[in-house]
mmCIF file of C-alpha atoms in Angstrom:
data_model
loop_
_atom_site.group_PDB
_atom_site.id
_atom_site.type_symbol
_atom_site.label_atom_id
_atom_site.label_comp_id
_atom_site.label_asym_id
_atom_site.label_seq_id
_atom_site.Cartn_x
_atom_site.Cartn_y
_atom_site.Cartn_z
ATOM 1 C CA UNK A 723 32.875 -7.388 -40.651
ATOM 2 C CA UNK A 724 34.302 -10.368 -41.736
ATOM 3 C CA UNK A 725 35.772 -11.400 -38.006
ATOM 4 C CA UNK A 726 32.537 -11.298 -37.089
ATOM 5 C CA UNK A 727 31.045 -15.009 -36.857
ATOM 6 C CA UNK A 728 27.162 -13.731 -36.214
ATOM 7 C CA UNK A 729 25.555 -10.767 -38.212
ATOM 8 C CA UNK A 730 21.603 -9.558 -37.498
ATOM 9 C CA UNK A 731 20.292 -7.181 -39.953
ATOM 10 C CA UNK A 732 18.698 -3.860 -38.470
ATOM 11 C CA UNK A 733 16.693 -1.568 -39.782
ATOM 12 C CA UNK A 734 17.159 1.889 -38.223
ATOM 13 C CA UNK A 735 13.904 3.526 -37.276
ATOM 14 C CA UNK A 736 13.080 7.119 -37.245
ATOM 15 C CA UNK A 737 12.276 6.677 -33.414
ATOM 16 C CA UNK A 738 15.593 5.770 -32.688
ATOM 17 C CA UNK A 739 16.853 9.540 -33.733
ATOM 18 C CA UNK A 740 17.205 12.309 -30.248
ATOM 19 C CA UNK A 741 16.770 15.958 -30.323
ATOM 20 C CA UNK A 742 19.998 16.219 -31.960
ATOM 21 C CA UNK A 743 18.927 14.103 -35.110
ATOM 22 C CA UNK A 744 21.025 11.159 -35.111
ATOM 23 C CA UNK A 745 20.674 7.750 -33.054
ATOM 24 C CA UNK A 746 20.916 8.298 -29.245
ATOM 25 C CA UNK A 747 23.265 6.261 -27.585
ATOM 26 C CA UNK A 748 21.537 3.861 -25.144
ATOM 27 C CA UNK A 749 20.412 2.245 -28.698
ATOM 28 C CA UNK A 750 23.343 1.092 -29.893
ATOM 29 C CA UNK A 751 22.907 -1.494 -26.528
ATOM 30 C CA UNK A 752 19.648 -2.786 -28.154
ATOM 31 C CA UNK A 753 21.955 -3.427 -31.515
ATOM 32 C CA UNK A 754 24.654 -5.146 -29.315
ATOM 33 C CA UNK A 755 21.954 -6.980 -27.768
ATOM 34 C CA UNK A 756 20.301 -8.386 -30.614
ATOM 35 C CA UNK A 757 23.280 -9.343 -32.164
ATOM 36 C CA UNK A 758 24.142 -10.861 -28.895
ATOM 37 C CA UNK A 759 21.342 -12.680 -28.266
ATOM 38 C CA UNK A 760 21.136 -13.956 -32.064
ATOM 39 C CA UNK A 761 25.362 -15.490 -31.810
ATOM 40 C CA UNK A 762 24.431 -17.631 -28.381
ATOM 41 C CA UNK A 763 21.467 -19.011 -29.962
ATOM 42 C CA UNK A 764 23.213 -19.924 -32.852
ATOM 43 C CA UNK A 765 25.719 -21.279 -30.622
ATOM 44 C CA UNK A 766 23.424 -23.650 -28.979
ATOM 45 C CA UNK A 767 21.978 -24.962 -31.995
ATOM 46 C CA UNK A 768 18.502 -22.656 -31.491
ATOM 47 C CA UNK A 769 18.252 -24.375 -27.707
ATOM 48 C CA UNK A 770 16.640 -22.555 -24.835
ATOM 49 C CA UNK A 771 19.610 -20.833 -23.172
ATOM 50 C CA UNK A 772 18.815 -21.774 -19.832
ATOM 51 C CA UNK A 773 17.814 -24.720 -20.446
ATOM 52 C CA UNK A 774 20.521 -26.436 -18.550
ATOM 53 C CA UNK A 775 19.709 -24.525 -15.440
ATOM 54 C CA UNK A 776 22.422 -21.833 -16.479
ATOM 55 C CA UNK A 777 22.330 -18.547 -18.392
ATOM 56 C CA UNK A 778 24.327 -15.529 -19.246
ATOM 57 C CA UNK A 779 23.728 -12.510 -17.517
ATOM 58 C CA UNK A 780 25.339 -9.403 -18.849
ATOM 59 C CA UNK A 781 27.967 -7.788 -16.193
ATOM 60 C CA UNK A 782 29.298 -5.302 -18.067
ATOM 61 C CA UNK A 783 29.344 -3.529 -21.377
ATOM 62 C CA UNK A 784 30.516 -0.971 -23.180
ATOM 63 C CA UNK A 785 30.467 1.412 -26.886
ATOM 64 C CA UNK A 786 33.138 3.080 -28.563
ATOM 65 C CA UNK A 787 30.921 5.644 -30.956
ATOM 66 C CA UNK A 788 32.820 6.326 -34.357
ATOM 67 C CA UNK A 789 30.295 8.077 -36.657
ATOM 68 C CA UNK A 790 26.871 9.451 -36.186
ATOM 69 C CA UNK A 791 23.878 7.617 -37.533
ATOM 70 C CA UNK A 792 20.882 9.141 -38.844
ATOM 71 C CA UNK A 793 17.624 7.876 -40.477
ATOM 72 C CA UNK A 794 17.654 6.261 -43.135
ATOM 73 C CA UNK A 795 19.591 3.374 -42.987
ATOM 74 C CA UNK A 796 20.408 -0.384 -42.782
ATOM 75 C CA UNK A 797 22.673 -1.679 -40.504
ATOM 76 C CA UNK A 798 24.400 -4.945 -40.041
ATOM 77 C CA UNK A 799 25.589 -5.629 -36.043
ATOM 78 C CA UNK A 800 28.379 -8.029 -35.837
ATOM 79 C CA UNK A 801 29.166 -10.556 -32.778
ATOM 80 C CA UNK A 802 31.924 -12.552 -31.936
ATOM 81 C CA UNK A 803 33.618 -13.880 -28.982
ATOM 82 C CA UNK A 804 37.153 -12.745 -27.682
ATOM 83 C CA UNK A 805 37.497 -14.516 -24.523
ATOM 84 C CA UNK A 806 35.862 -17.472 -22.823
ATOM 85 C CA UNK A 807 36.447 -19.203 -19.643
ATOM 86 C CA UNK A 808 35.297 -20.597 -16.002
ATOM 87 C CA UNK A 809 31.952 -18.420 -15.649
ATOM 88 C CA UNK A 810 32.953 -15.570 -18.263
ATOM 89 C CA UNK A 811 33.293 -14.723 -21.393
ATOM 90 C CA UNK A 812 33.710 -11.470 -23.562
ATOM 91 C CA UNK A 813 31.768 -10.659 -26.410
ATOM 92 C CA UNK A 814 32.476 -8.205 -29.229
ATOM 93 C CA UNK A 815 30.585 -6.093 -31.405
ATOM 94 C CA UNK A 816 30.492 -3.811 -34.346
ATOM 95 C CA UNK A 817 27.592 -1.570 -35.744
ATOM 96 C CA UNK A 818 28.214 -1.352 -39.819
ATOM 97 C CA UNK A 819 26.368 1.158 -41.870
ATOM 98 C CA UNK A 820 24.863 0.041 -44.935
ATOM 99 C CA UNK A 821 24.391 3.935 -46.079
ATOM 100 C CA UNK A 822 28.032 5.499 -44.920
ATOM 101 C CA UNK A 823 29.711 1.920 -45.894
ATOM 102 C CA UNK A 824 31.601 1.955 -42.733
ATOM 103 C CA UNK A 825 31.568 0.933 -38.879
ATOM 104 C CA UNK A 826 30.340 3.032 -36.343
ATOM 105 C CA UNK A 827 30.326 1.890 -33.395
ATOM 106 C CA UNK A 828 32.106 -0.963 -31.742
ATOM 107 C CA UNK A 829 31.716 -2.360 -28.193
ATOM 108 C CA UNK A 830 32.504 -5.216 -25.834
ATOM 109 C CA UNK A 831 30.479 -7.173 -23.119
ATOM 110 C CA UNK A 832 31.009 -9.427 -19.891
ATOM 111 C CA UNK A 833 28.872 -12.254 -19.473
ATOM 112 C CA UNK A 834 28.929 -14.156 -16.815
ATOM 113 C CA UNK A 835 26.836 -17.459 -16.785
ATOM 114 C CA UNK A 836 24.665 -18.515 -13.201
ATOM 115 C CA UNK A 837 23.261 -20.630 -11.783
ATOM 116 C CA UNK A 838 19.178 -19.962 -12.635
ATOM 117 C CA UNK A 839 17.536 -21.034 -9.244
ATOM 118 C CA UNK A 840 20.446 -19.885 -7.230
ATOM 119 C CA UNK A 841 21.521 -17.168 -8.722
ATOM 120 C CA UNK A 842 25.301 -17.747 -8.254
ATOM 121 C CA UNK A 843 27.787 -18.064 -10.728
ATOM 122 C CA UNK A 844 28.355 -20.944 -12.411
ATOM 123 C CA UNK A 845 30.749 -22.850 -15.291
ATOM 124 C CA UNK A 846 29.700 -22.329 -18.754
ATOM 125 C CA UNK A 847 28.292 -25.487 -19.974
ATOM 126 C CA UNK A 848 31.161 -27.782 -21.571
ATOM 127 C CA UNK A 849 29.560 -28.158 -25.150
ATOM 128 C CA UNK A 850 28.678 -24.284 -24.967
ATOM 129 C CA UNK A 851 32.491 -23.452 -23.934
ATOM 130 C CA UNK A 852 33.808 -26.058 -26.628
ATOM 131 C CA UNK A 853 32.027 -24.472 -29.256
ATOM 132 C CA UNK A 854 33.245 -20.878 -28.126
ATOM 133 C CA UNK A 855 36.243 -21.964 -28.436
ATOM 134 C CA UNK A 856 36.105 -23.418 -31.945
ATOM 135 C CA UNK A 857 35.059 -20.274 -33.010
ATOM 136 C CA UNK A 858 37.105 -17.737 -31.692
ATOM 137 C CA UNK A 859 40.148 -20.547 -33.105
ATOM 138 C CA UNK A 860 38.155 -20.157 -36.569
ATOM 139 C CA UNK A 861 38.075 -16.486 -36.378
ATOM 140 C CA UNK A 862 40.665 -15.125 -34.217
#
């Protein structure tokens, strides 16, 4: 987890758990998304995101599942940018289980930033892309 710039703690609830008695798989999104969420704020120094009149808006994403989770447990979701450019970037994630010691589940995400009002794409914001890049350089 240590490639990972941006860690949120989460607690795995018993709700989470299907039929089959492990986590169901749309949740793992809700992981990737807090984690997401948490590395872009962190990123902009706790600013509003759109506060510039631009946002990310997620295009695309996807989970590679590696080990079943059940309840209990503690889990630590990693974030950390692989790619960033024009109106793009890619975001990576890991799930790491506190109880099993290991990662499992790992995924990747599109962002693309627009234009709020318009709703077309748009540049990600210079000091926003400059600091995306300073990071994935720190931690490539």
């Amino acid at each position: 987890m240590a490639i990972y710039p941006s860690h949120v703690e989460v607690p795995l609830q018993w709700g989470e758990m299907d039929a089959l008695q492990h986590v169901n798989n749309a949740v793992y999104f809700r992981y990737f998304e807090s984690a997401r969420i948490a590395h872009l704020r962190r990123l902009r120094l706790g600013a509003d995101l759109a506060a510039d009149g631009v946002g990310p808006v997620l295009a695309s994403i996807n989970c590679r599942f590696r080990f079943p989770l059940t309840y209990p447990d503690s889990l630590i979701v990693g974030s950390r940018f692989l790619s960033a450019g024009g109106d793009r970037a890619e975001l990576g994630n890991a799930v790491y289980s506190r109880r099993h010691h290991r990662i499992v589940a790992e995924g990747q995400a599109l962002l693309v930033w627009i234009n709020v009002a318009t709703g077309r794409k748009a540049p990600i914001p210079d000091l926003l892309l400059a600091a995306i890049q300073q990071e994935m350089n720190a931690h490539p």
